Short mmCIF file of C-alpha atoms and ligand atoms in Angstrom, two decimals:
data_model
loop_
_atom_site.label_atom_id
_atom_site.label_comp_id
_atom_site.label_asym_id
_atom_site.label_seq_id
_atom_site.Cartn_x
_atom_site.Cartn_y
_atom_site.Cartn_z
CA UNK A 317 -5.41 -30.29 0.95
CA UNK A 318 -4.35 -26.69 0.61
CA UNK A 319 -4.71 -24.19 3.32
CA UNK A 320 -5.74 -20.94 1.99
CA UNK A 321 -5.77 -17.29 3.23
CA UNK A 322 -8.75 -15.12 1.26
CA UNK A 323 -8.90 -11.42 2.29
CA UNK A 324 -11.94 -9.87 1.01
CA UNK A 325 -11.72 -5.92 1.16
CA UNK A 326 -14.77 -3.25 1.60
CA UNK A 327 -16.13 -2.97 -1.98
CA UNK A 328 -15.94 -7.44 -1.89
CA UNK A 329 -18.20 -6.94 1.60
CA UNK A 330 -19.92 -3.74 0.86
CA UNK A 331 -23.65 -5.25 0.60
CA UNK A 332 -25.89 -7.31 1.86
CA UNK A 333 -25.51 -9.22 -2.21
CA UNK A 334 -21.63 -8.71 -2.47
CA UNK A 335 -21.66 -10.92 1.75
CA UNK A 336 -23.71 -13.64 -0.95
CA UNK A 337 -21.73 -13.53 -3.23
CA UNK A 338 -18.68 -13.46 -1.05
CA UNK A 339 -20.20 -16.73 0.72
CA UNK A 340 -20.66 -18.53 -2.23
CA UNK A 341 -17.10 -18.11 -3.56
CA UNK A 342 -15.44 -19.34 -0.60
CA UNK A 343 -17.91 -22.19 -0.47
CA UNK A 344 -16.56 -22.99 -3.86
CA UNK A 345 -13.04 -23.26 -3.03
CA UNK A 346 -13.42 -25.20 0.57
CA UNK A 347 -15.55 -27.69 -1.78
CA UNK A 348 -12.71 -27.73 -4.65
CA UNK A 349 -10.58 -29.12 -1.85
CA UNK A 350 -9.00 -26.35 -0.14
CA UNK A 351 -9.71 -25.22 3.99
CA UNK A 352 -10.39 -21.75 4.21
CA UNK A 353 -9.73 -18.74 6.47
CA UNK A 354 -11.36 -15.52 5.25
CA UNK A 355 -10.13 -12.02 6.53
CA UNK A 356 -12.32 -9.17 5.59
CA UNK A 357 -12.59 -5.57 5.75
CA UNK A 358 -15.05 -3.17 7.18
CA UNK A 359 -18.07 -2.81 4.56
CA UNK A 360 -16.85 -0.18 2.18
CA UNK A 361 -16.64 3.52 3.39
CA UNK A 362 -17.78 2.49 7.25
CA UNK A 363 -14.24 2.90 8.47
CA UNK A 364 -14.33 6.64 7.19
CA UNK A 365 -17.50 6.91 8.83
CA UNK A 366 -16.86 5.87 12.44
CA UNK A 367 -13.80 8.32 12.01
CA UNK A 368 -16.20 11.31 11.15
CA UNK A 369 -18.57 10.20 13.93
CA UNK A 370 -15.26 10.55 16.22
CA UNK A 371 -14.33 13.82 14.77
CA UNK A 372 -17.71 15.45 15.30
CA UNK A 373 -17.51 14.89 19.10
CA UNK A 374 -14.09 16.11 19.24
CA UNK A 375 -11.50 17.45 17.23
CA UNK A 376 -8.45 15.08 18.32
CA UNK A 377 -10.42 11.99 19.71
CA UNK A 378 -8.39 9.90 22.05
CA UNK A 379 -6.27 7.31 19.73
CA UNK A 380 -7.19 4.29 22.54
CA UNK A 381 -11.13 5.03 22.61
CA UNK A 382 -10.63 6.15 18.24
CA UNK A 383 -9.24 2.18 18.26
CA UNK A 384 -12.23 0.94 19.99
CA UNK A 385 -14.46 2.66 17.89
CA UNK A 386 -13.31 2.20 14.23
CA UNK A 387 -12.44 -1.46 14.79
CA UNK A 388 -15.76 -1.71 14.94
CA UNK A 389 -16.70 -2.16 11.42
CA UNK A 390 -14.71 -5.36 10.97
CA UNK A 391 -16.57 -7.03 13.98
CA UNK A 392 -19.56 -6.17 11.82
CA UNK A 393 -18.86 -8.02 8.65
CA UNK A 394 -16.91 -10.90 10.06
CA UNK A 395 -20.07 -11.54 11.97
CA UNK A 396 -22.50 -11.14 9.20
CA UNK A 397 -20.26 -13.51 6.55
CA UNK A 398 -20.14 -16.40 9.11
CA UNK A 399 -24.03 -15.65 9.64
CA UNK A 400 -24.47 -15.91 5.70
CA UNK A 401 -21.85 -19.45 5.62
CA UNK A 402 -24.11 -21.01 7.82
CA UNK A 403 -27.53 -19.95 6.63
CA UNK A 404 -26.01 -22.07 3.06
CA UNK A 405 -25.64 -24.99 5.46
CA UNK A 406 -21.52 -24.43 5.79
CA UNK A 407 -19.96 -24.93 9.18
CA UNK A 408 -18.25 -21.85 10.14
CA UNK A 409 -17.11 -19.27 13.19
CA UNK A 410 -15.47 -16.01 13.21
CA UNK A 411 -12.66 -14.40 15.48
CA UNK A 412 -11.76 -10.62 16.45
CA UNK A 413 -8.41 -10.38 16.93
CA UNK A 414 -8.20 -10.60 20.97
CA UNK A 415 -10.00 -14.30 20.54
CA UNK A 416 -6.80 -14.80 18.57
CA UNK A 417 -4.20 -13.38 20.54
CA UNK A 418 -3.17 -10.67 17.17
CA UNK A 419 -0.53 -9.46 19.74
CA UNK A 420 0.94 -5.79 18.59
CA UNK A 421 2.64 -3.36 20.60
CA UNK A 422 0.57 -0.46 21.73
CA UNK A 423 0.98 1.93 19.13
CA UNK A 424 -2.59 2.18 18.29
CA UNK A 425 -3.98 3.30 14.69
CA UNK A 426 -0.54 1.98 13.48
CA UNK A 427 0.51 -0.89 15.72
CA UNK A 428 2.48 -3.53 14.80
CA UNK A 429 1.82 -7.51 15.15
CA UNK A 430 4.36 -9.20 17.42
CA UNK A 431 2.62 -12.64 17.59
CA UNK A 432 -0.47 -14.78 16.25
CA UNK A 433 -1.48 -17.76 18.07
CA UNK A 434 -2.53 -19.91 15.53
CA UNK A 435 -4.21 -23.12 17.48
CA UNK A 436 -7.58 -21.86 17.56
CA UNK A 437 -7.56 -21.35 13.95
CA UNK A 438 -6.56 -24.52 13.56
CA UNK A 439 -9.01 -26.34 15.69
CA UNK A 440 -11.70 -25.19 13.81
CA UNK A 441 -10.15 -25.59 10.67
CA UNK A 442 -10.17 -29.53 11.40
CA UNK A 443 -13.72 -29.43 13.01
CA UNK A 444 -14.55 -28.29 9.37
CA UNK A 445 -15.77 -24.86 9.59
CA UNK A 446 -14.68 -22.11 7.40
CA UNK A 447 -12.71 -19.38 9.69
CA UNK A 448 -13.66 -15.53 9.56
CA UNK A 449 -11.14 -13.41 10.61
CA UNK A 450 -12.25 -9.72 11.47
CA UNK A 451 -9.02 -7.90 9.89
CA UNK A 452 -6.87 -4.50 10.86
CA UNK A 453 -7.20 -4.69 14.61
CA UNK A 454 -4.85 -6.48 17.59
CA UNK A 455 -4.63 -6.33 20.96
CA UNK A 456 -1.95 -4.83 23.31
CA UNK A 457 -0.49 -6.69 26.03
CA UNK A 458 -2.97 -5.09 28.64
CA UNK A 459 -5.66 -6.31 27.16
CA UNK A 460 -6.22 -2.97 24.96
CA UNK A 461 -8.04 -3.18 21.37
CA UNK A 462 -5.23 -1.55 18.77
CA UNK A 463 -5.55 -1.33 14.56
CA UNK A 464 -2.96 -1.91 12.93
CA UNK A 465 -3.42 1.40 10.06
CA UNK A 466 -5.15 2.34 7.46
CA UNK A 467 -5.46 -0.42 4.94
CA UNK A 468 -4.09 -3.78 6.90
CA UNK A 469 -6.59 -5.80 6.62
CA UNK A 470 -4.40 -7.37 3.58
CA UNK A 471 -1.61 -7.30 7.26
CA UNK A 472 -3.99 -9.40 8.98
CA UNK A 473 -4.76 -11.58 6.16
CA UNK A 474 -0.70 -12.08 5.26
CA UNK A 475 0.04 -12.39 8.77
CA UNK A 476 -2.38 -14.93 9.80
CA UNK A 477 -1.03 -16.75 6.25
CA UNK A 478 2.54 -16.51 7.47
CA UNK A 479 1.44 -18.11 10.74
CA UNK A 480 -0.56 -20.76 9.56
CA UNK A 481 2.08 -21.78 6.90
CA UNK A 482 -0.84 -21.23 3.81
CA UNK A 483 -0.46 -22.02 0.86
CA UNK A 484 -1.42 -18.88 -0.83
CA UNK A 485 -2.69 -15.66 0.34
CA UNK A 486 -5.57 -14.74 -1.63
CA UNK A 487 -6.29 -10.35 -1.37
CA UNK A 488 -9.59 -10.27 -3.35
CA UNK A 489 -10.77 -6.63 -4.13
CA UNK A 490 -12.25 -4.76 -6.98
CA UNK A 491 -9.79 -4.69 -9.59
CA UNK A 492 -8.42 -7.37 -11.43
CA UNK A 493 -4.73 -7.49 -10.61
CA UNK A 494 -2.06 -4.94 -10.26
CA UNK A 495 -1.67 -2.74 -13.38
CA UNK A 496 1.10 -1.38 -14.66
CA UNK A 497 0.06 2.40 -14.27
CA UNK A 498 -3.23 3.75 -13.01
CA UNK A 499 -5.86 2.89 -15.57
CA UNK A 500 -7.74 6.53 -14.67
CA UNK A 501 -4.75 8.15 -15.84
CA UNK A 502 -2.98 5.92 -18.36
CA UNK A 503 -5.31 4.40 -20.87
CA UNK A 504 -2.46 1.91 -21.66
CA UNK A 505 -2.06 0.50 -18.58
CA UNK A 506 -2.72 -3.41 -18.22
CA UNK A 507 -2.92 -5.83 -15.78
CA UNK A 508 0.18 -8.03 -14.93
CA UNK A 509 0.76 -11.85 -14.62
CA UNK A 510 3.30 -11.66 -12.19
CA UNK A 511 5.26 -8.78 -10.40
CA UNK A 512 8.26 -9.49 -7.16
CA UNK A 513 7.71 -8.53 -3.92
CA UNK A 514 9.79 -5.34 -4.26
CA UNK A 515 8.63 -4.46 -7.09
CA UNK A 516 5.31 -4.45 -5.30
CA UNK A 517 6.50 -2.53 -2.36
CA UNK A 518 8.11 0.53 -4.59
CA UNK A 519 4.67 0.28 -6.43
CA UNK A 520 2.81 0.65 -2.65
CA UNK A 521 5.85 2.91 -1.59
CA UNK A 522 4.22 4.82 -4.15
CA UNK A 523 1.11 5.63 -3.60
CA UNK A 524 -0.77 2.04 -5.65
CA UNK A 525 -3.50 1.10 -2.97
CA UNK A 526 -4.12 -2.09 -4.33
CA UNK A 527 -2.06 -3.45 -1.74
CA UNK A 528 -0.93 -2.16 1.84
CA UNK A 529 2.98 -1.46 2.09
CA UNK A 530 3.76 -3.42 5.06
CA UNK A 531 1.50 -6.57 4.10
CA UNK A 532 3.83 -7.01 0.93
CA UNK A 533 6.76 -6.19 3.04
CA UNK A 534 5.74 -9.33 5.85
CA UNK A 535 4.51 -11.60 2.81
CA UNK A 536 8.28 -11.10 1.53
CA UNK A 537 9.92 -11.84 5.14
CA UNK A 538 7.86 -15.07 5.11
CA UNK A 539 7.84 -16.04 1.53
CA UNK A 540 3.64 -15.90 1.67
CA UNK A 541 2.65 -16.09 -1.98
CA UNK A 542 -0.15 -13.88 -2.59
CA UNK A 543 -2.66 -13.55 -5.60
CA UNK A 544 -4.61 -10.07 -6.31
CA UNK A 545 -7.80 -10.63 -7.70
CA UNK A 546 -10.95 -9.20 -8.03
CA UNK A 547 -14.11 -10.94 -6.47
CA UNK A 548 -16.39 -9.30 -8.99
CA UNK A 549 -15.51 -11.93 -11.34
CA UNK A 550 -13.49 -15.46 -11.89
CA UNK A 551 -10.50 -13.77 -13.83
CA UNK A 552 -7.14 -14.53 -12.63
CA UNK A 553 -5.20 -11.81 -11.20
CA UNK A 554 -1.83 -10.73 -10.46
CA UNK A 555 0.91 -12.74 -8.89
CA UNK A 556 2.97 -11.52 -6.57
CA UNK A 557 6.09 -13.59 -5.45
CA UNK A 558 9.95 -14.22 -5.24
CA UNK A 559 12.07 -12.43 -8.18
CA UNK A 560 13.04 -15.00 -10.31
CA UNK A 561 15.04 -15.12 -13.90
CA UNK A 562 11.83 -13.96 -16.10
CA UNK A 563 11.38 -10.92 -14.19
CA UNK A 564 14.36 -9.04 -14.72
CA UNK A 565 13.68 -9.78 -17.84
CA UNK A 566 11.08 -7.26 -17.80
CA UNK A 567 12.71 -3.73 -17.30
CA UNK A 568 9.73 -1.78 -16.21
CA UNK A 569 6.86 -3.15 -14.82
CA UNK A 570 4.80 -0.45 -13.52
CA UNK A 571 4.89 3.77 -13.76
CA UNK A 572 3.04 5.60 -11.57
CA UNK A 573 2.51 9.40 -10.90
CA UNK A 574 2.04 11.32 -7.59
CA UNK A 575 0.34 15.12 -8.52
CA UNK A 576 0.20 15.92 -5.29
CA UNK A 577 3.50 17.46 -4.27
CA UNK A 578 5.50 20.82 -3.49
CA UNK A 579 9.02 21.55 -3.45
CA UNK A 580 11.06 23.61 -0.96
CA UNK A 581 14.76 24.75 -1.93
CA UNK A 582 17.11 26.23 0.46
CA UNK A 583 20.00 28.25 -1.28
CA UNK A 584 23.30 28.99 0.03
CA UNK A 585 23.99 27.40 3.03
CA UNK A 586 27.27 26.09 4.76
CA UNK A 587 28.84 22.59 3.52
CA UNK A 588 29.11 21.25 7.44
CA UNK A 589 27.85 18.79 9.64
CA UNK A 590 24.90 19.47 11.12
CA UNK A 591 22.82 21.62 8.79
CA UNK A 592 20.90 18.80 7.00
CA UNK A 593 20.15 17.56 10.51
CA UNK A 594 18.89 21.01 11.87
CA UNK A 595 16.71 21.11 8.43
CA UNK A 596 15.24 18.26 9.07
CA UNK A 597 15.20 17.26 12.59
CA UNK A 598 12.17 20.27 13.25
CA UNK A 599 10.41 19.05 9.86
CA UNK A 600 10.23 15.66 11.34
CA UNK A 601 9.20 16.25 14.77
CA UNK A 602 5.96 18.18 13.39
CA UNK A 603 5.35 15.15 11.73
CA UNK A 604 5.62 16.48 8.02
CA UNK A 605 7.29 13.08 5.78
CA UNK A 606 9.85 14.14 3.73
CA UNK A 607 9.86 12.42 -0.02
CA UNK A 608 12.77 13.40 -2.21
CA UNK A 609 16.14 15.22 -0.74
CA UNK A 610 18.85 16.31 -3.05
CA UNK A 611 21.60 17.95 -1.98
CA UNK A 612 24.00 19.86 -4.54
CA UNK A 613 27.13 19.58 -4.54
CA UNK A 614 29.06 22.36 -2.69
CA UNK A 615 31.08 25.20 -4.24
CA UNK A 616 33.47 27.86 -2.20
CA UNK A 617 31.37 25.69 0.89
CA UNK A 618 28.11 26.65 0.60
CA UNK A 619 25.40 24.28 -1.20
CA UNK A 620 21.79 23.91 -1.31
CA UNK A 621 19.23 21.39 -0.59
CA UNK A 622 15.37 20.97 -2.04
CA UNK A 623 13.43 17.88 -1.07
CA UNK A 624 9.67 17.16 -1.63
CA UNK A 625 6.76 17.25 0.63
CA UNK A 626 2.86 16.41 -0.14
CA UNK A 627 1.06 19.31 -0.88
CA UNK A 628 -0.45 19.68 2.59
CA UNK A 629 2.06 19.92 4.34
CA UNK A 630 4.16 22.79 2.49
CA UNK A 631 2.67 25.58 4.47
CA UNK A 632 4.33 24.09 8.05
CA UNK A 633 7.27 22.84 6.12
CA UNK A 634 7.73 26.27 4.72
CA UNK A 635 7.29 28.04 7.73
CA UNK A 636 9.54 25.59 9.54
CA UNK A 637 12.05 26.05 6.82
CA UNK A 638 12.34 30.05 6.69
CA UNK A 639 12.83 29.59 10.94
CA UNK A 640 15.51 27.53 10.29
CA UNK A 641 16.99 29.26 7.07
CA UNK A 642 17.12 32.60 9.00
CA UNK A 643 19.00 30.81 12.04
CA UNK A 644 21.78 28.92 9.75
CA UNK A 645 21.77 32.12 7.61
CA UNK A 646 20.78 30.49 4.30
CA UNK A 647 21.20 32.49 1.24
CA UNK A 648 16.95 32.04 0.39
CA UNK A 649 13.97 30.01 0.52
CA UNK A 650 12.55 29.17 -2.69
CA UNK A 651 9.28 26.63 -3.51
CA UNK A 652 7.19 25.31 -6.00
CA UNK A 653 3.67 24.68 -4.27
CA UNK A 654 2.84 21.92 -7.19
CA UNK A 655 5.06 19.85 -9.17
CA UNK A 656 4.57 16.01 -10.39
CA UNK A 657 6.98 12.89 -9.69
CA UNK A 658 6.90 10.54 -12.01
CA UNK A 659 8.33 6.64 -11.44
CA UNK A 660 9.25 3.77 -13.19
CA UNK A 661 9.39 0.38 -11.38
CA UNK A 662 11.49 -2.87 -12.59
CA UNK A 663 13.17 -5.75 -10.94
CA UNK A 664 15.06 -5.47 -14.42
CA UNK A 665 16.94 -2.57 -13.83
CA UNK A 666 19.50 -4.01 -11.22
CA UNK A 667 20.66 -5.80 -14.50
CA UNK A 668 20.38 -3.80 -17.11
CA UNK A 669 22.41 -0.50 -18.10
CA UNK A 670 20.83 1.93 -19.62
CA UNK A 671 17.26 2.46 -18.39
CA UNK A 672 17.77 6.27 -16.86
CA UNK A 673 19.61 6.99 -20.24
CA UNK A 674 16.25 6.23 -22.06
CA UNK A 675 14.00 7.53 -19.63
CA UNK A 676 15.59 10.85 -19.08
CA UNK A 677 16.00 10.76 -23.47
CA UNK A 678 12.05 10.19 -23.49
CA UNK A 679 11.22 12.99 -21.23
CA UNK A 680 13.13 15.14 -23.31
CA UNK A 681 11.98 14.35 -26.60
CA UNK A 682 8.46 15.21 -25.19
CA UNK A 683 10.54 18.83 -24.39
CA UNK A 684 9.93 18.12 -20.67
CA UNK A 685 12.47 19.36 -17.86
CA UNK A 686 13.58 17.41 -15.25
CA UNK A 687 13.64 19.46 -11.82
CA UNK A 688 14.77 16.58 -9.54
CA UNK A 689 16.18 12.68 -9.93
CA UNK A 690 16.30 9.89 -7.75
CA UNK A 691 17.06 6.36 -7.96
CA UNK A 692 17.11 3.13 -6.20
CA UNK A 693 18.03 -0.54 -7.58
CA UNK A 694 15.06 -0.93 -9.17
CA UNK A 695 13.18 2.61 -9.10
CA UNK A 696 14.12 5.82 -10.87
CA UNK A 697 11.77 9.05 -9.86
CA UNK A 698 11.89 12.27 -11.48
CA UNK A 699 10.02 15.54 -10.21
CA UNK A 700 8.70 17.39 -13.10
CA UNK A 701 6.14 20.13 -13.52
CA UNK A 702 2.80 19.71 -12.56
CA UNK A 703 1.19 20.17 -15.94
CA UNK A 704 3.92 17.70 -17.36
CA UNK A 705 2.58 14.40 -14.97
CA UNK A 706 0.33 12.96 -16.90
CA UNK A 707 2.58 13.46 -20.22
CA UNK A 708 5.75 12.15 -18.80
CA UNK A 709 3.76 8.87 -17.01
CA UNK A 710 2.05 8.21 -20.01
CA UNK A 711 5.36 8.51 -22.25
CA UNK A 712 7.32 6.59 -19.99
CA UNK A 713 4.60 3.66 -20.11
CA UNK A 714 4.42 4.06 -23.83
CA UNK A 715 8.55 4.01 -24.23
CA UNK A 716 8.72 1.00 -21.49
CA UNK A 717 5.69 -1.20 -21.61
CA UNK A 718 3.74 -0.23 -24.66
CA UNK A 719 0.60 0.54 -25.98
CA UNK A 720 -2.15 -1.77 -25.09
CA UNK A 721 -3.73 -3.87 -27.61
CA UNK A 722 -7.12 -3.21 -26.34
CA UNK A 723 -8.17 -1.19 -23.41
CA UNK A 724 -8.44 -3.17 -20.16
CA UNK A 725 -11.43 -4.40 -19.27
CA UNK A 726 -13.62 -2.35 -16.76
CA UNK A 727 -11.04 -1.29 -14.28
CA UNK A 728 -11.58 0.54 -11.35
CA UNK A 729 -9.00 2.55 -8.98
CA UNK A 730 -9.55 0.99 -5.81
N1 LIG B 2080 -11.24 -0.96 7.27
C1 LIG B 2080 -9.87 -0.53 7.38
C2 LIG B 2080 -9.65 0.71 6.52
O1 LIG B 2080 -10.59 1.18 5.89
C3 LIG B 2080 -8.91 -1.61 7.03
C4 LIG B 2080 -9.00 -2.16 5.62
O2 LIG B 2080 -9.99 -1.93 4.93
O3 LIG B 2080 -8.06 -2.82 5.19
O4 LIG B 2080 -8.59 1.22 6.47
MG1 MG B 2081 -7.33 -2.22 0.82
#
C-alpha cells in the first residue's frame, strides 16, 4: 500500500465545486489502494485578502498578529474538505499545524520547519481516515502560530512527505506540469515528462511559480519524489526527481524571462578590498535583493561594478548607491531603469561544451546585444534590453527546444 502526499493549491480548493471535485479525486486514489494525506492551500486569492484586511487597519501590521490572521484561510479549507470526505461516507480528520507539532523557528511570514511529529498522522492513517493537513503555517516553540512564506503550502506538503517516508508527493494545481517557458509568453512552450530537482530550483530561482523554491530544495535533501499535475483533469504531469543519465541528455529544459528589472553601474572606482562590501553591505541592510553582480576587470586600479535589482527597488538602490559612490569617490553612477534577463536551464550543460557559444550566436543573429552574462553549472542568464525579452526567450526556446508541434493544450500561468 502506498502512502501518498497530495497538495491541492487555491485554484484546486477555490469553490464550493472544485472542494467536490477535490473530494472525489482523493477518494479515488485511497480506493485504488493508496492512504492519503492531503495538504491544501487557502481558497484562491483569500490569502491576499486577509493581507489587505491587515493593511487597511495599519500600514505595517505586527508580523506575530499578520501570522495569526492570514493562516487563517488554510484552517478554512482543511476544515471544509474533511467536512465534504465525510458527507461521501469517507472516514477522515484534519490537522493545523500546532495539532502536529510543524515546529519552525520564530521567524514568522518566512519561518522555517525544524521538526514534524509524524505519529498522529499516522494513527489516523491506520484508523482509515483520509488526513487533511492545513498547509503554510507552524508553530514556534512558545506556542506562537508562524507561516512559513508565501507559497509553502507545496513546504508543508513535501515536508510532511519527507517525514512520513511517502511514496510520492503529489502538488496538484492548475496547470498541467512544468513547461518549458511560460506559455503566456512563448507559444512554443510545452509541458515536460521529467525535469531534476535543480533544474527545478533554477526554474523557481527564477521566478516559475509552479512550485515554491524551498519545497523543491527539501524534496531534494530527502529524495521526496514529487509529481506536478493539474486537478482540473486526469493528465499526467511533470516529474520531478534525481538527475539521472537521460537528463543531461537534454541540454535545455526550460527558458524563462524576468521583464521586471533595472540596472545600476558604478564607474571608476578603486580595485581594493572593501569597496564591493561598502556597495553592498547598505543595499542589503535596506532589504533591496541583489540579482546579477559583475565586476570588470580592473585597469591602472580602478574598475566598475553593475548588478541587477527588480524594478522596485531601483529608486532606494539608486539613492543608496550615489551615497556611497560620492563617499568611495566613484567616477559615476549610471542605470538602466528596465532591461530583460533572459535564462536557459539544463542539467545537460555540466556535460556538454558549447551551449553559451550557441546561445550568445542566437542572440546575435536576432542582432540583439548582450549587456550582462552569468552562468552557473547548469544556468546561463543574459541581461538584455527590455524590448529584446520576449525575442531573445522565444529564440532561445526555438534554437534549444523547438517549435511545438501543436500548441499546448489550455494552459494557464498559475
Ligand atoms: N495560501 C498561502 C499563499 O497564498 C500559501 C499557499 O497557497 O501555498 O501564499
Ligand atoms: Mg502555489
Amino acid at each position: 500500500m502506498a502512502l501518498i502526499v497530495h497538495k491541492y493549491g487555491g485554484t484546486s480548493v477555490g469553490s464550493v465545486d472544485r472542494i467536490k471535485a477535490v473530494a472525489e479525486r482523493i477518494i479515488k486514489s485511497q480506493s485504488s489502494g493508496n492512504r492519503v494525506v492531503a495538504v491544501v492551500s487557502a481558497m484562491a486569492g483569500e490569502t491576499n485578502r486577509l493581507f489587505a484586511l491587515a493593511s487597511e487597519l495599519c500600514p505595517n501590521p505586527d508580523a506575530r498578529e499578520t501570522d495569526v490572521l492570514v493562516s487563517t484561510g488554510e484552517q478554512v479549507s482543511a476544515a471544509l474538505l474533511t467536512i465534504r470526505l465525510q458527507a461521501l461516507g469517507q472516514p477522515a480528520i484534519s490537522f493545523l499545524a500546532h495539532q502536529l507539532r510543524i515546529s519552525t523557528d520564530s521567524n514568522h511570514g518566512r519561518a522555517r520547519i525544524k521538526s514534524i511529529d509524524s505519529k498522529r498522522v499516522l494513527q489516523a492513517l491506520e484508523r482509515r481516515n483520509i488526513v487533511v493537513v492545513a498547509g503554510y503555517q507552524g508553530v514556534d516553540a512558545d506556542g506562537n502560530i508562524t507561516t512559513l512564506g508565501r507559497g509553502a503550502s507545496d513546504l508543508t506538503a513535501v515536508a510532511l512527505a519527507a517525514a512520513l517516508r511517502a511514496d510520492l508527493c503529489e502538488i496538484y494545481t492548475d496547470v498541467d506540469g512544468v513547461y518549458t517557458a511560460d506559455p503566456n509568453l512563448c507559444p512554443d512552450a510545452r509541458k515536460l515528462a521529467r525535469i531534476s530537482y535543480e533544474e527545478m530550483m533554477e526554474l523557481a530561482g527564477l521566478g516559475a511559480k509552479v512550485l515554491q523554491l524551498r519545497s523543491v530544495e527539501m524534496a531534494k535533501r530527502f529524495n521526496v519524489p514529487l509529481m506536478v499535475r493539474s486537478s482540473f483533469s486526469e493528465i499526467t504531469g511533470t516529474w520531478v526527481g534525481q538527475e539521472d543519465r537521460e537528463m543531461e541528455d537534454v541540454l535545455v529544459s526550460g527558458v524563462t524571462l524576468d521583464n521586471n528589472q533595472s540596472k545600476i553601474t558604478i564607474a571608476g572606482i578603486d580595485d581594493r578590498p572593501g569597496i564591493a562590501a561598502g556597495i553592498f553591505g547598505p543595499i542589503a541592510q535596506d532589504g533591496i535583493v541583489v540579482d546579477m553582480i559583475i565586476q570588470n576587470a580592473s585597469a591602472d586600479g580602478r574598475t566598475d561594478m553593475t548588478f541587477t535589482v527588480a524594478r522596485a527597488d531601483l529608486p532606494p538602490a539608486l539613492a543608496l548607491v550615489q551615497d556611497v559612490a560620492r563617499q568611495i569617490g566613484a567616477a559615476g553612477v549610471r542605470h538602466e531603469e528596465h532591461v530583460a534577463k533572459v535564462s536557459i536551464v539544463g542539467a545537460g550543460m555540466r556535460s556538454h561544451a558549447g551551449v553559451a557559444a550557441k546561445a550568445f550566436e542566437v542572440l546575435a543573429n536576432h542582432g540583439i546585444n548582450i549587456e550582462m552574462i552569468a552562468t552557473s553549472e547548469i544556468k546561463i542568464s543574459v541581461v538584455v534590453g527590455a524590448k529584446f525579452g520576449e525575442i531573445a526567450m522565444q529564440a532561445l526556446h526555438e534554437e534549444f527546444i523547438g517549435r511545438a508541434a501543436q500548441p499546448p493544450a489550455a494552459a494557464k500561468a498559475s
